[in-house]
Each structure stands twice: as structure tokens, then as C-alpha cells.
């Protein structure tokens, strides 16, 4: 239900490119980066979300679930969305540049659901020390990698 509230703002057919980063804090430098890039948002459909990660999420051990980043305080999603394919280069560049500007302040990973197709090289970073365990589980339950149309954890080869 909650996701459907965005439907009028995000019609089918939009182009999209996303990046993500975990942040230990919202420092003055991070806020400055957000202000700088916020002033140049290239499309009215583009969004930048700062989600708090605290409370119950931080009371779970880093190795108790797939999600290991229990010590960060914010998850940033840079959700570039626009209408015309003719604007792909400009919008993708804006998202990449914004993400690159946040990285020095981040934890070196981002929430896996907010990553784009070109972030496959970051998958292991996003699961941290849990990646090997998850790859073993994937090998047991999905050895043929049927469920691979995602930010894929490849089955560990035995």
C-alpha cells in the first residue's frame, strides 16, 4: 500500500539509475554534499532518501542476518528517475557524481536493494563478512543460480 502512494509521481516507463551508500553520521560535510547536488537535481522524479538505521536494527549482531551494517546510522538512496532516454547520460552522470562525492564519508557499501546493475562488483562489500556464509547457503538451496536477476550472491562452488 505504501509503495502505491508514489504511483502518480512515478509513471510506468521512467528511466532509472540508482546508487546507495551507508553513512556513519550526517556530518556537516555530508549535508553540504546533499545541498550541492540537491540544487542541481536533473529531473523532478529524482529522489534522494536518507533512511535512519537505528533502534532494533542496531540491537542485532552483524552476523545474525544477511545485513551486516548494524553500526551505521543512515542508508542513502540516490534514486535518479527521468522520462526521456535522451536524458540518460546527464541523469546517470548526476547520480554517479553525487554517489562519488558521498563515498569519502561512507562505509564503503550501500543497501543492496538500492544498487543498480553496474554495482555487481560491490555485492560482496554490501554483505561484508556474511558473504561467504550466504554463498554457501545459496549453493545449497539454489546451486544452479536460478534466482540471479538481482544483486546476485553467486553460489559457492564446492
C-alpha positions as a Python dict, from the first residue, in 0.01 Angstrom:
ca = {
    (1, 'X'): (0, 0, 0),
    (2, 'X'): (276, 241, 97),
    (3, 'X'): (461, 193, -233),
    (4, 'X'): (147, 271, -435),
    (5, 'X'): (145, 623, -291),
    (6, 'X'): (433, 703, -527),
    (7, 'X'): (248, 582, -840),
    (8, 'X'): (115, 924, -952),
    (9, 'X'): (465, 1071, -928),
    (10, 'X'): (643, 778, -1092),
    (11, 'X'): (454, 663, -1400),
    (12, 'X'): (548, 345, -1584),
    (13, 'X'): (822, 384, -1842),
    (14, 'X'): (1058, 607, -1644),
    (15, 'X'): (1429, 566, -1694),
    (16, 'X'): (1612, 492, -1370),
    (17, 'X'): (1960, 471, -1226),
    (18, 'X'): (2030, 428, -854),
    (19, 'X'): (2325, 428, -617),
    (20, 'X'): (2347, 370, -243),
    (21, 'X'): (2580, 436, 47),
    (22, 'X'): (2580, 370, 421),
    (23, 'X'): (2680, 665, 638),
    (24, 'X'): (2803, 654, 997),
    (25, 'X'): (2663, 1006, 1053),
    (26, 'X'): (2507, 1305, 884),
    (27, 'X'): (2809, 1530, 921),
    (28, 'X'): (2822, 1889, 802),
    (29, 'X'): (3023, 1764, 502),
    (30, 'X'): (2754, 1509, 409),
    (31, 'X'): (2482, 1773, 439),
    (32, 'X'): (2692, 2002, 221),
    (33, 'X'): (2721, 1732, -47),
    (34, 'X'): (2343, 1677, -35),
    (35, 'X'): (2277, 2051, -63),
    (36, 'X'): (2518, 2085, -353),
    (37, 'X'): (2367, 1800, -553),
    (38, 'X'): (2013, 1882, -444),
    (39, 'X'): (2048, 2223, -606),
    (40, 'X'): (2119, 2053, -940),
    (41, 'X'): (1862, 1771, -945),
    (42, 'X'): (1821, 1700, -1317),
    (43, 'X'): (1466, 1562, -1308),
    (44, 'X'): (1155, 1620, -1096),
    (45, 'X'): (1113, 1243, -1049),
    (46, 'X'): (1461, 1203, -898),
    (47, 'X'): (1469, 1143, -525),
    (48, 'X'): (1732, 1130, -255),
    (49, 'X'): (1637, 939, 59),
    (50, 'X'): (1824, 929, 389),
    (51, 'X'): (1690, 637, 592),
    (52, 'X'): (1784, 608, 959),
    (53, 'X'): (1924, 275, 1073),
    (54, 'X'): (1892, 266, 1447),
    (55, 'X'): (1690, 117, 1730),
    (56, 'X'): (1609, -251, 1678),
    (57, 'X'): (1830, -270, 1368),
    (58, 'X'): (2136, -193, 1580),
    (59, 'X'): (2047, -445, 1850),
    (60, 'X'): (2108, -738, 1612),
    (61, 'X'): (2459, -875, 1563),
    (62, 'X'): (2627, -815, 1229),
    (63, 'X'): (2646, -1191, 1166),
    (64, 'X'): (2291, -1278, 1277),
    (65, 'X'): (2124, -1194, 944),
    (66, 'X'): (2238, -1121, 588),
    (67, 'X'): (2258, -745, 663),
    (68, 'X'): (2586, -669, 844),
    (69, 'X'): (2591, -289, 870),
    (70, 'X'): (2447, -264, 1221),
    (71, 'X'): (2693, 10, 1319),
    (72, 'X'): (2597, 274, 1062),
    (73, 'X'): (2325, 529, 1125),
    (74, 'X'): (2195, 612, 777),
    (75, 'X'): (2130, 448, 444),
    (76, 'X'): (2129, 683, 147),
    (77, 'X'): (1943, 604, -175),
    (78, 'X'): (2014, 827, -473),
    (79, 'X'): (1721, 739, -698),
    (80, 'X'): (1769, 902, -1036),
    (81, 'X'): (1450, 877, -1244),
    (82, 'X'): (1354, 1064, -1560),
    (83, 'X'): (1126, 1039, -1860),
    (84, 'X'): (1329, 1061, -2180),
    (85, 'X'): (1603, 816, -2284),
    (86, 'X'): (1766, 1119, -2449),
    (87, 'X'): (1849, 1238, -2094),
    (88, 'X'): (2015, 912, -1983),
    (89, 'X'): (2373, 1038, -1992),
    (90, 'X'): (2308, 1358, -1795),
    (91, 'X'): (2097, 1189, -1528),
    (92, 'X'): (2328, 890, -1487),
    (93, 'X'): (2625, 1125, -1455),
    (94, 'X'): (2448, 1326, -1184),
    (95, 'X'): (2376, 1010, -979),
    (96, 'X'): (2732, 879, -1020),
    (97, 'X'): (2889, 1214, -931),
    (98, 'X'): (2665, 1251, -624),
    (99, 'X'): (2749, 899, -509),
    (100, 'X'): (3120, 957, -565),
    (101, 'X'): (3101, 1275, -354),
    (102, 'X'): (2936, 1080, -68),
    (103, 'X'): (3178, 787, -72),
    (104, 'X'): (3457, 951, 133),
    (105, 'X'): (3203, 992, 416),
    (106, 'X'): (3051, 645, 381),
    (107, 'X'): (3109, 291, 499),
    (108, 'X'): (3208, 156, 156),
    (109, 'X'): (2878, -18, 90),
    (110, 'X'): (2510, 57, 43),
    (111, 'X'): (2178, -115, 91),
    (112, 'X'): (2161, -387, -172),
    (113, 'X'): (1806, -302, -290),
    (114, 'X'): (1921, 47, -386),
    (115, 'X'): (2208, -63, -611),
    (116, 'X'): (2199, -62, -989),
    (117, 'X'): (2307, -324, -1242),
    (118, 'X'): (2662, -189, -1264),
    (119, 'X'): (2714, -243, -890),
    (120, 'X'): (2778, -618, -911),
    (121, 'X'): (3137, -554, -802),
    (122, 'X'): (3002, -409, -475),
    (123, 'X'): (2788, -709, -379),
    (124, 'X'): (3049, -871, -158),
    (125, 'X'): (3116, -536, 15),
    (126, 'X'): (2744, -497, 85),
    (127, 'X'): (2728, -826, 273),
    (128, 'X'): (3068, -785, 439),
    (129, 'X'): (3177, -1082, 646),
    (130, 'X'): (2844, -1255, 578),
    (131, 'X'): (2907, -1301, 206),
    (132, 'X'): (3087, -1636, 230),
    (133, 'X'): (2815, -1781, 455),
    (134, 'X'): (2543, -1654, 218),
    (135, 'X'): (2722, -1801, -85),
    (136, 'X'): (2728, -2141, 90),
    (137, 'X'): (2355, -2114, 163),
    (138, 'X'): (2292, -2015, -198),
    (139, 'X'): (2491, -2319, -316),
    (140, 'X'): (2276, -2544, -100),
    (141, 'X'): (1934, -2405, -195),
    (142, 'X'): (1998, -2258, -541),
    (143, 'X'): (2308, -2431, -682),
    (144, 'X'): (2204, -2354, -1040),
    (145, 'X'): (2165, -1983, -955),
    (146, 'X'): (1804, -1971, -1077),
    (147, 'X'): (1745, -1660, -867),
    (148, 'X'): (2007, -1439, -1029),
    (149, 'X'): (1810, -1143, -1169),
    (150, 'X'): (1908, -926, -873),
    (151, 'X'): (2218, -805, -695),
    (152, 'X'): (2332, -1163, -706),
    (153, 'X'): (2513, -1368, -447),
    (154, 'X'): (2674, -1638, -658),
    (155, 'X'): (2656, -1992, -520),
    (156, 'X'): (2984, -2101, -370),
    (157, 'X'): (3144, -2364, -589),
    (158, 'X'): (3212, -2671, -376),
}
